Short mmCIF file of C-alpha atoms and ligand atoms in Angstrom, two decimals:
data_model
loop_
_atom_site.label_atom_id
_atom_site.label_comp_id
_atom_site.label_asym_id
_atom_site.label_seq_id
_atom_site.Cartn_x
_atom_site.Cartn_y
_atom_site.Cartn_z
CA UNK Z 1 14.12 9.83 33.37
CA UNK Z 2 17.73 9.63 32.78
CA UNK Z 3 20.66 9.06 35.15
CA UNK Z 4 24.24 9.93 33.68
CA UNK Z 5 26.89 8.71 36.11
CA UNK Z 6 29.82 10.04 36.43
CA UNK Z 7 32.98 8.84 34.19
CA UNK Z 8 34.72 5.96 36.08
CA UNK Z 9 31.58 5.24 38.50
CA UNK Z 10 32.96 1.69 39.69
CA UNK Z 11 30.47 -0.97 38.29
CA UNK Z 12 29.66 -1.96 41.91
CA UNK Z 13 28.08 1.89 42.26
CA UNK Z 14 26.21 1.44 39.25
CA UNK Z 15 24.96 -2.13 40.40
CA UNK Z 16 23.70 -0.39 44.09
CA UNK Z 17 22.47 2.71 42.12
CA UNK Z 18 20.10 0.26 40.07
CA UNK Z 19 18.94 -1.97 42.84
CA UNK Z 20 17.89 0.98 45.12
CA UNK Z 21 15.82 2.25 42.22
CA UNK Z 22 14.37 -1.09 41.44
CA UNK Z 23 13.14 -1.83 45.35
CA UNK Z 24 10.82 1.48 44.51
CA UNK Z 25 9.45 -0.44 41.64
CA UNK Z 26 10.74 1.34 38.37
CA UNK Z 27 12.72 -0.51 36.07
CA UNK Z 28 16.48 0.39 35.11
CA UNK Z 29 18.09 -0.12 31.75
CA UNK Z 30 22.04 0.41 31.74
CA UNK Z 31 23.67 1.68 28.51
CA UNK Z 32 26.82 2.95 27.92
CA UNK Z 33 27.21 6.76 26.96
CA UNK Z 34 30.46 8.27 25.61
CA UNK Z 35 32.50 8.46 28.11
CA UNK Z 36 30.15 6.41 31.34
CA UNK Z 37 27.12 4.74 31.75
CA UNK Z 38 23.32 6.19 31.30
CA UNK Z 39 20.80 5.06 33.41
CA UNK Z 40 17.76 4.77 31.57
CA UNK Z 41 14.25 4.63 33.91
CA UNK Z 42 11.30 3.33 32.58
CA UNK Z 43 7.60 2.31 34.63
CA UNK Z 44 6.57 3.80 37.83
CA UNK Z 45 8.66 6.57 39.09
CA UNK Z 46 6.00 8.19 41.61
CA UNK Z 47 8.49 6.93 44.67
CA UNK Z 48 11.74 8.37 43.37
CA UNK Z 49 13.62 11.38 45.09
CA UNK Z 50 15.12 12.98 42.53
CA UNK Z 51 16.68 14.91 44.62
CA UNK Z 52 18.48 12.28 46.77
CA UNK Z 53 20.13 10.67 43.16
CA UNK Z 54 21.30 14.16 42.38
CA UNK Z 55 23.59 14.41 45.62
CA UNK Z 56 24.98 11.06 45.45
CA UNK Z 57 28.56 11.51 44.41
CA UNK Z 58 28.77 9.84 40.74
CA UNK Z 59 25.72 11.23 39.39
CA UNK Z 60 26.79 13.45 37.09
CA UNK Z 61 23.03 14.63 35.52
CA UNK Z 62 19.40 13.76 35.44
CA UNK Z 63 17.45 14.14 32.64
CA UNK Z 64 13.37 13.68 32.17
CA UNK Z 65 12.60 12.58 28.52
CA UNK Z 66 9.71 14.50 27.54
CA UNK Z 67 8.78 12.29 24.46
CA UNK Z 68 6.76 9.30 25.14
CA UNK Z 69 9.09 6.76 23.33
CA UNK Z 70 12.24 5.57 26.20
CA UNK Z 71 13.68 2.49 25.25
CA UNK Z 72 13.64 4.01 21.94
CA UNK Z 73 15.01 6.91 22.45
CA UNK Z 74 18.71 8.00 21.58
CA UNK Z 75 18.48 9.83 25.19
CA UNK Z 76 18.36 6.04 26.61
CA UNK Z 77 20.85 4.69 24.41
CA UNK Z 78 23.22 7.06 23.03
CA UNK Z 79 25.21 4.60 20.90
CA UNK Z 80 23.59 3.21 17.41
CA UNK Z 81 21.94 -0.17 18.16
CA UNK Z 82 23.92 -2.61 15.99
CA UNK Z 83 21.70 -6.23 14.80
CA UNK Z 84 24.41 -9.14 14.39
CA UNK Z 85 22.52 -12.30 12.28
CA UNK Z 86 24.83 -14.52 11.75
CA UNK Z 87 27.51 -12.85 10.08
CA UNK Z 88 25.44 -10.57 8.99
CA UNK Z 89 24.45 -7.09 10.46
CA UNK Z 90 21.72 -3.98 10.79
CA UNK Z 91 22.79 -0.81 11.62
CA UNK Z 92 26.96 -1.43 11.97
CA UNK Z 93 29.16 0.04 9.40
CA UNK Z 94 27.85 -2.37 6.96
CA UNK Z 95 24.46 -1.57 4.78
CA UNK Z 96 22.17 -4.35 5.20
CA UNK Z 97 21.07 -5.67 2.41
CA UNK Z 98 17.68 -8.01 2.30
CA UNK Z 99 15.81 -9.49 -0.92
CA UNK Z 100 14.42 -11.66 -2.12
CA UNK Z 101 10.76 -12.40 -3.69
CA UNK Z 102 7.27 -10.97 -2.25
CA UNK Z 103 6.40 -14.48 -1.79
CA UNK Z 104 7.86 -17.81 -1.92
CA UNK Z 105 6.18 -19.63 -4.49
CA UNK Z 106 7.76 -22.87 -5.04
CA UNK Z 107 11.02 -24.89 -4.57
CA UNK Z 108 12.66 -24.23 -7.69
CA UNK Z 109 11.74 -19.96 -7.99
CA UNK Z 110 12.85 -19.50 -4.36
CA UNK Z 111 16.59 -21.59 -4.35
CA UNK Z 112 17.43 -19.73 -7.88
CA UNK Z 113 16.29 -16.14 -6.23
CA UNK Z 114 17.83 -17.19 -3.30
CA UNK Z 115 21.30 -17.94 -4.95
CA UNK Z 116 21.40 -15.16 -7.34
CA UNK Z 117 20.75 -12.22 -4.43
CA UNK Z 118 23.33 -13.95 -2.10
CA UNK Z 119 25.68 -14.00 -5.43
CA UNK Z 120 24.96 -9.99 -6.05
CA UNK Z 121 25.77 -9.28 -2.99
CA UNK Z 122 22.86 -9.91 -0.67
CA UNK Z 123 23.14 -10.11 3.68
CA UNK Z 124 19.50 -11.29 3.76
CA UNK Z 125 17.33 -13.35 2.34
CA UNK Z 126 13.79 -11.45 2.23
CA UNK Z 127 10.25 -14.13 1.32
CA UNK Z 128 6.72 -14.36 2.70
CA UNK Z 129 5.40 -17.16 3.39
CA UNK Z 130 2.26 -15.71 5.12
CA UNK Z 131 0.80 -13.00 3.20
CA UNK Z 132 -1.28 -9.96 4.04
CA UNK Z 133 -3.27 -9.44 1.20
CA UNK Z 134 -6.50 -6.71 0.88
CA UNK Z 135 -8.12 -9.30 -0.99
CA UNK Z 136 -9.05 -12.72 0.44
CA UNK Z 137 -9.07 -14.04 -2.91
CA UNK Z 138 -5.50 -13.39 -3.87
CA UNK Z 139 -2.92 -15.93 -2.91
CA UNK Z 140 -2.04 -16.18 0.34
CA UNK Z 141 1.23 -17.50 0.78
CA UNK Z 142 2.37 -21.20 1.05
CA UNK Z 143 2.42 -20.58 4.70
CA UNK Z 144 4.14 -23.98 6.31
CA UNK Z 145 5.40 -25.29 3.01
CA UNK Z 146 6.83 -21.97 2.52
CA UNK Z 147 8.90 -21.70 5.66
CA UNK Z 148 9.96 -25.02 4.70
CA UNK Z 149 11.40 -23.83 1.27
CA UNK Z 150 12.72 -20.78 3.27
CA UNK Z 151 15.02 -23.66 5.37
CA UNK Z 152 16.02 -25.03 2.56
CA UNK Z 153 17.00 -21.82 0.77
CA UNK Z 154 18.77 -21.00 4.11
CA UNK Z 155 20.76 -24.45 3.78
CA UNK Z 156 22.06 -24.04 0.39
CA UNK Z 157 23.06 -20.32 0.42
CA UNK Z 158 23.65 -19.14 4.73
CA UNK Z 159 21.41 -16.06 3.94
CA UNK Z 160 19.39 -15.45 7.02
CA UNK Z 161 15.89 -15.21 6.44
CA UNK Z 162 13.87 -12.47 7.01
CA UNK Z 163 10.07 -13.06 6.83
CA UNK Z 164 6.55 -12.07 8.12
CA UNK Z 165 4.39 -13.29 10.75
CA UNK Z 166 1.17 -12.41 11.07
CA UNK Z 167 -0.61 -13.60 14.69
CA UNK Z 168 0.58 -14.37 17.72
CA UNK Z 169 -0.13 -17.78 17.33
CA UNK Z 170 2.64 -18.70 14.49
CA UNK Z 171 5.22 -16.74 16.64
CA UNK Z 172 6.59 -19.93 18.05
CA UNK Z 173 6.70 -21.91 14.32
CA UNK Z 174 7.99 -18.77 12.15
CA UNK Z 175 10.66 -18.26 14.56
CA UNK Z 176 11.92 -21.82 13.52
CA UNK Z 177 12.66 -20.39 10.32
CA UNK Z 178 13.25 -17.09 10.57
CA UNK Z 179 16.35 -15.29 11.70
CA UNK Z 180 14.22 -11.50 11.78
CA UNK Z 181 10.98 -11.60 12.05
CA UNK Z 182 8.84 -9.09 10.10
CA UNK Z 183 5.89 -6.99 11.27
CA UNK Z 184 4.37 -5.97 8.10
CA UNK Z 185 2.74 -2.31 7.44
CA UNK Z 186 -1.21 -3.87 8.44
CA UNK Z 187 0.30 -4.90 11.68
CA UNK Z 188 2.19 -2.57 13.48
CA UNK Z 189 -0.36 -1.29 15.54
CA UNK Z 190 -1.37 -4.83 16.75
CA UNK Z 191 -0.53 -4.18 19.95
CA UNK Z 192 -1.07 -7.89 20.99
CA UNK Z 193 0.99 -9.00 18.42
CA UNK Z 194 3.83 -6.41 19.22
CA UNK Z 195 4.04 -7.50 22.74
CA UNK Z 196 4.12 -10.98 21.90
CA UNK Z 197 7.27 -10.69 19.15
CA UNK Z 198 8.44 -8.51 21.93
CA UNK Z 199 9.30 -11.87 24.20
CA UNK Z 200 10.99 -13.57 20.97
CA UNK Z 201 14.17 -14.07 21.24
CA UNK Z 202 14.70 -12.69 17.14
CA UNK Z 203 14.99 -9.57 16.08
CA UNK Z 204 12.08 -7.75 14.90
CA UNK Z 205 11.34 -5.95 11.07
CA UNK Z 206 8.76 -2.99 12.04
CA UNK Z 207 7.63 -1.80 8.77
CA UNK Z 208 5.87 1.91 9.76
CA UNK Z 209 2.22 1.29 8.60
CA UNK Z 210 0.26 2.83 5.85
CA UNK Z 211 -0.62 6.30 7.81
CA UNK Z 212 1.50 6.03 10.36
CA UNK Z 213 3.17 8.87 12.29
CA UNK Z 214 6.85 8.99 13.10
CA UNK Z 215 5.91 9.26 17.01
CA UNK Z 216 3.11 5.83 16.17
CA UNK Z 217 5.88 4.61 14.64
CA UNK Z 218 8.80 4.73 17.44
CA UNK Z 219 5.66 3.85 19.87
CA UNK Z 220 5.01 0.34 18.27
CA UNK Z 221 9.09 -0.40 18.49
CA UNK Z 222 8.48 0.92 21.83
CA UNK Z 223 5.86 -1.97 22.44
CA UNK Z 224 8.29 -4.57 21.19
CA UNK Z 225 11.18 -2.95 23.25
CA UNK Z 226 9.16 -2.69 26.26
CA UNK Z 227 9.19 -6.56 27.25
CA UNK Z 228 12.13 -7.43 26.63
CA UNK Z 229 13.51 -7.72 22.72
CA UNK Z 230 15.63 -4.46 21.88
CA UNK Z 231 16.49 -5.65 18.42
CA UNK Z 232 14.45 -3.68 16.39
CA UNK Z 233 14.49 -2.69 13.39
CA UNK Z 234 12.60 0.17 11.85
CA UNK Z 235 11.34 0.09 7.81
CA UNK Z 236 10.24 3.11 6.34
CA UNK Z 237 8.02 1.29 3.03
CA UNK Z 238 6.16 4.51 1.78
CA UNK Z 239 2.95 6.01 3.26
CA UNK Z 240 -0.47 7.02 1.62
CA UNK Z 241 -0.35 10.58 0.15
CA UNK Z 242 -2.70 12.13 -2.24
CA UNK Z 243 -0.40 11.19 -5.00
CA UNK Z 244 -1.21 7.91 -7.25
CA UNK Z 245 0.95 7.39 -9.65
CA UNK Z 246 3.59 5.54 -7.39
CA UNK Z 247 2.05 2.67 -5.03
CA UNK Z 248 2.87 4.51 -1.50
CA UNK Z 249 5.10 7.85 -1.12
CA UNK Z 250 8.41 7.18 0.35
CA UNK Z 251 9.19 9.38 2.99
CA UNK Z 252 12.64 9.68 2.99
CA UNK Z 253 12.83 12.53 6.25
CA UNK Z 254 11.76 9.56 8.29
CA UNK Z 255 15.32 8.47 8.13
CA UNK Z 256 17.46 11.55 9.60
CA UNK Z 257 14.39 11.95 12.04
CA UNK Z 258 14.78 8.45 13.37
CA UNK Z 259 19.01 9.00 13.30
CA UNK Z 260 18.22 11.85 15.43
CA UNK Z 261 14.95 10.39 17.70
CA UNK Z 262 16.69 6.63 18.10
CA UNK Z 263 19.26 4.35 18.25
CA UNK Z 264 17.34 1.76 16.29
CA UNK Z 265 18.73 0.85 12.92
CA UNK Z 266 16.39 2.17 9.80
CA UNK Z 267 16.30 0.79 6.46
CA UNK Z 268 14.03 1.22 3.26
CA UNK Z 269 11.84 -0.81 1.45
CA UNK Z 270 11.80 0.90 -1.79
CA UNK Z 271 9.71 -2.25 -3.75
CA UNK Z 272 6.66 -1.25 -1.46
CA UNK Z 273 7.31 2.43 -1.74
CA UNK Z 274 7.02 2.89 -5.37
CA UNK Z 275 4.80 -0.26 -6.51
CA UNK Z 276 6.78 0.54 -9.76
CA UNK Z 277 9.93 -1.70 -10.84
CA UNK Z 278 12.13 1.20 -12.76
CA UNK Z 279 11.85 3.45 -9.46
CA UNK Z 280 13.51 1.13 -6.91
CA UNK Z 281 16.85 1.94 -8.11
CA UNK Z 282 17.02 5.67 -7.86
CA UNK Z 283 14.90 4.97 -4.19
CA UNK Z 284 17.60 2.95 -3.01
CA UNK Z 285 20.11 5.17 -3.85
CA UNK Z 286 18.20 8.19 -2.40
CA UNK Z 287 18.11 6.00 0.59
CA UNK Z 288 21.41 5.07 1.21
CA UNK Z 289 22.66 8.83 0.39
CA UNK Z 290 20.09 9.97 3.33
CA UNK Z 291 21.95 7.84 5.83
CA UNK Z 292 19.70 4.67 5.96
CA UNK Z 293 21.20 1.14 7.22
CA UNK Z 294 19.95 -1.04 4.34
CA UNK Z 295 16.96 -2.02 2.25
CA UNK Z 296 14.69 -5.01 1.44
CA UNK Z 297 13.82 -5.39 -1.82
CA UNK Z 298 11.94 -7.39 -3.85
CA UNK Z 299 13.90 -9.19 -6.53
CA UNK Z 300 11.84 -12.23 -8.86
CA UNK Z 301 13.09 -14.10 -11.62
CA UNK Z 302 9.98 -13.83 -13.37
CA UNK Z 303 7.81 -11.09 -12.41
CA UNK Z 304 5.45 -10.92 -14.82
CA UNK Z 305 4.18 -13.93 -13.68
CA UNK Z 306 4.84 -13.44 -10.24
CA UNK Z 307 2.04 -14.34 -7.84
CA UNK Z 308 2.60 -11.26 -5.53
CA UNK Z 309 3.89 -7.82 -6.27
CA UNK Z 310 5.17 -8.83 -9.70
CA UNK Z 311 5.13 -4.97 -11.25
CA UNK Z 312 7.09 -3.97 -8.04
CA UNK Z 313 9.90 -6.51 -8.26
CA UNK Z 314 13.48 -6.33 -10.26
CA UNK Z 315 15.07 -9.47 -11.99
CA UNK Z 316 18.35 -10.67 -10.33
CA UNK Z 317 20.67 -9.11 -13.38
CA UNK Z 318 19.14 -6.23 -12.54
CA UNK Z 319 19.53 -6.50 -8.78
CA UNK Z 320 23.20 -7.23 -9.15
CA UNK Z 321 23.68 -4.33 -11.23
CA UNK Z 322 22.27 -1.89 -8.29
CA UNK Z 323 24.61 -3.08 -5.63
CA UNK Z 324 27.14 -2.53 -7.36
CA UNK Z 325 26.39 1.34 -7.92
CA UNK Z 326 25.29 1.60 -4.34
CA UNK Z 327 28.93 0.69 -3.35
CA UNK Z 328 29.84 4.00 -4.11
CA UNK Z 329 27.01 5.82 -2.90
CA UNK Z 330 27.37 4.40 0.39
CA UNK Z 331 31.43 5.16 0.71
CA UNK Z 332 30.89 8.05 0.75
CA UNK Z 333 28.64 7.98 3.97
CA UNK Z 334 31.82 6.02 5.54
CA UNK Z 335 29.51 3.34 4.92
CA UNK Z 336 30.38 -0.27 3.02
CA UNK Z 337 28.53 -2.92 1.21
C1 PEP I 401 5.94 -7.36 2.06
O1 PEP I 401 7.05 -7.10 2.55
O2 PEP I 401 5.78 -8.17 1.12
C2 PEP I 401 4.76 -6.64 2.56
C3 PEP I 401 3.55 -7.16 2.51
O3 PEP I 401 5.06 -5.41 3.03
P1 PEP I 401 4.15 -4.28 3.75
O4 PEP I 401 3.72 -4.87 5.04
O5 PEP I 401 5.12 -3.14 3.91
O6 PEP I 401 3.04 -3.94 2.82
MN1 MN I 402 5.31 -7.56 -1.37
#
C-alpha cells in the first residue's frame, strides 16, 4: 500500500501519519514523489483502516501495489535511486563504469589493470577474489591475498572496488575491502546470503542469475532491500537460451522493464553475456543506447593466459578505445561518461 500526501503536508503530519501506522505494526518507508511525499507500507497491514487514512485531510491517494516487489518498486520510490561511492556514482547522470579482471591474480597483473581502466576512463574497479567456479578444480581465487591486492590497487589508483562475496561468513572481511559488494549469478537466490548483505552497510551488485525471471529478479533485491540496505544495484549478465554460440544471451528488455518496474539503478555485464571478447563492444553500446546506468567489464592484460574468463576479456588499449565511442552513444541519452 501506498499513501500520497498531499503537496505541502507539514513534516510534523507526515511524522504523526507514520507513527500511527507503525503502533499497528506495519512498517513505513517515506520517499519523496514529485511534488510531496509517498508513503510506502510494507509488513502486516491486517489492522489498517483504509478508510480512516483516506479522510484525513493531507492524504491525497492510496494506492495497493499489486506486484509482490515494494521496496523495489517505482510505486514506492518514484525518483531513480542514485549510488554515490566515493566520487563515484550508479544510476545519476553519470554511466558507471566498472572493470577490471575476472580475477585478481597477482600483485603486478592487478596494479597495471588497475591503472590502465582508471586511465581509460574507469569509475570502478571490478576483481574477484573469491570465485564461483562449476568446477572445483579450476582456480579459485586468491581469496584473502586477493582482497589484499584489491587494497592496494585501491591505494594507488582511488577506484572503488567492486567484488564478490560468496557466504555469509566473509561478509564482515570482504566489506573491508570492498566499496560494492557483488552477488554473483549462482547466488542470488541465496536467500540467507541476501538477507545477510542486506544489513551491510555497502551497496550491493545483484547479478540476475542464470534462469532467472525479471519478477525472481526484483524479489532477491527485494530480500536485500527488505532489512535495511536500499543500495542496490541490479546486473543484467545474460541468461541461458537455447542458443550456444555466445556464453549466455543478453537480455537487453530487462533494462526498460526494470526503468519502468524500479527505481534501482541497472547496468550490464556484457563480458559474461557473450563469453566472446569481439562482442562486448557492440553489447555495451547496445546497452547504453537501451538506457542502462553502466557496465562491468572484464578487461586483462593478458588474456590468453588469463586464469579466469580469459576468451571473455578485452586488453586495456582496447578498453580505452570503447569508452571513448560510448561517450557519444550515451549523450545522446542526456547521459555522460
Ligand atoms: C564474475 O563477475 O566474474 C562472475 C563470476 O559473474 P557471474 O556471477 O555473473 O557469473
Ligand atoms: Mn568472470
Amino acid at each position: 500500500m501506498v499513501i500520497f500526501m498531499k503537496e505541502n503536508t507539514p513534516k510534523t503530519e507526515i511524522e504523526s501519519i507514520k507513527c500511527k501506522l507503525e503502533l499497528l505494526h506495519c512498517k513505513v518507508h517515506v520517499s519523496k514523489g514529485e511534488n510531496s511525499f509517498i508513503l510506502g507500507l510494507t509488513g502486516d497491514k491486517s489492522e489498517i483502516n483504509t478508510m480512516e487514512i483516506q479522510c484525513n485531510k493531507n492524504v491525497e491517494k492510496i494506492l495497493s501495489v499489486k506486484e509482490p516487489f515494494k521496496l523495489a518498486n517505482k510505486v514506492f520510490h518514484p525518483e531513480c535511486t542514485n549510488i554515490q561511492v566515493g566520487h563515484s556514482s550508479i544510476g545519476g547522470k553519470q554511466i558507471a563504469i566498472m572493470a577490471g579482471p575476472c580475477s585478481v591474480e597477482n600483485k603486478e597483473q592487478i596494479m597495471t589493470i588497475a591503472e590502465d581502466v582508471k586511465k581509460a576512463g574507469a569509475t570502478f574497479l571490478r576483481g574477484g577474489a573469491y570465485k564461483p567456479r562449476t568446477s572445483p578444480y579450476s582456480f579459485q581465487g586468491l581469496k584473502e591475498d586477493g582482497l589484499e591486492l584489491l587494497k592496494l590497487a585501491k591505494e594507488k589508483t582511488g577506484l572503488p572496488i567492486v567484488t564478490e562475496v560468496m557466504s555469509a561468513n566473509l561478509i564482515e572481511k570482504v566489506s573491508q575491502v570492498a566499496d560494492v559488494l557483488q552477488i554473483g549469478a549462482r547466488n542470488m537466490q541465496n536467500f540467507d546470503l541476501l538477507k545477510e548483505v542486506g544489513k551491510a552497510n555497502k551497496p550491493v551488485l545483484l547479478k540476475r542469475g542464470l534462469s532467472a525471471t525479471i519478477e525472481e529478479f526484483l524479489m532477491s533485491a527485494e530480500y536485500v532491500m527488505s532489512e535495511g540496505n536500499e543500495n542496490v544495484i541490479l546486473c543484467e549478465r545474460g541468461i541461458r537460451t537455447f542458443e550456444t554460440y555466445t556464453r549466455n544471451t543478453l537480455d537487453l528488455s530487462v533494462i526498460p522493464a526494470i526503468k519502468r518496474l524500479s527505481h534501482l539503478p541497472v547496468i550490464v555485464d556484457p563480458s559474461h553475456a557473450a563469453g566472446i571478447c569481439w562482442m562486448v563492444e557492440p553489447l555495451s553500446k547496445a546497452a547504453i543506447a537501451a538506457g542502462a546506468d553502466g557496465l562491468i567489464i572484464e578487461v586483462h592484460n593478458n588474456p590468453e593466459n588469463a586464469k579466469c574468463d580469459g576468451e571473455q576479456s578485452i586488453k586495456p588499449e582496447k578498453f580505452n578505445e570503447l569508452v571513448k565511442s560510448l561517450s557519444e552513444i550515451a549523450k545522446i541519452n542526456g547521459r555522460a561518461i
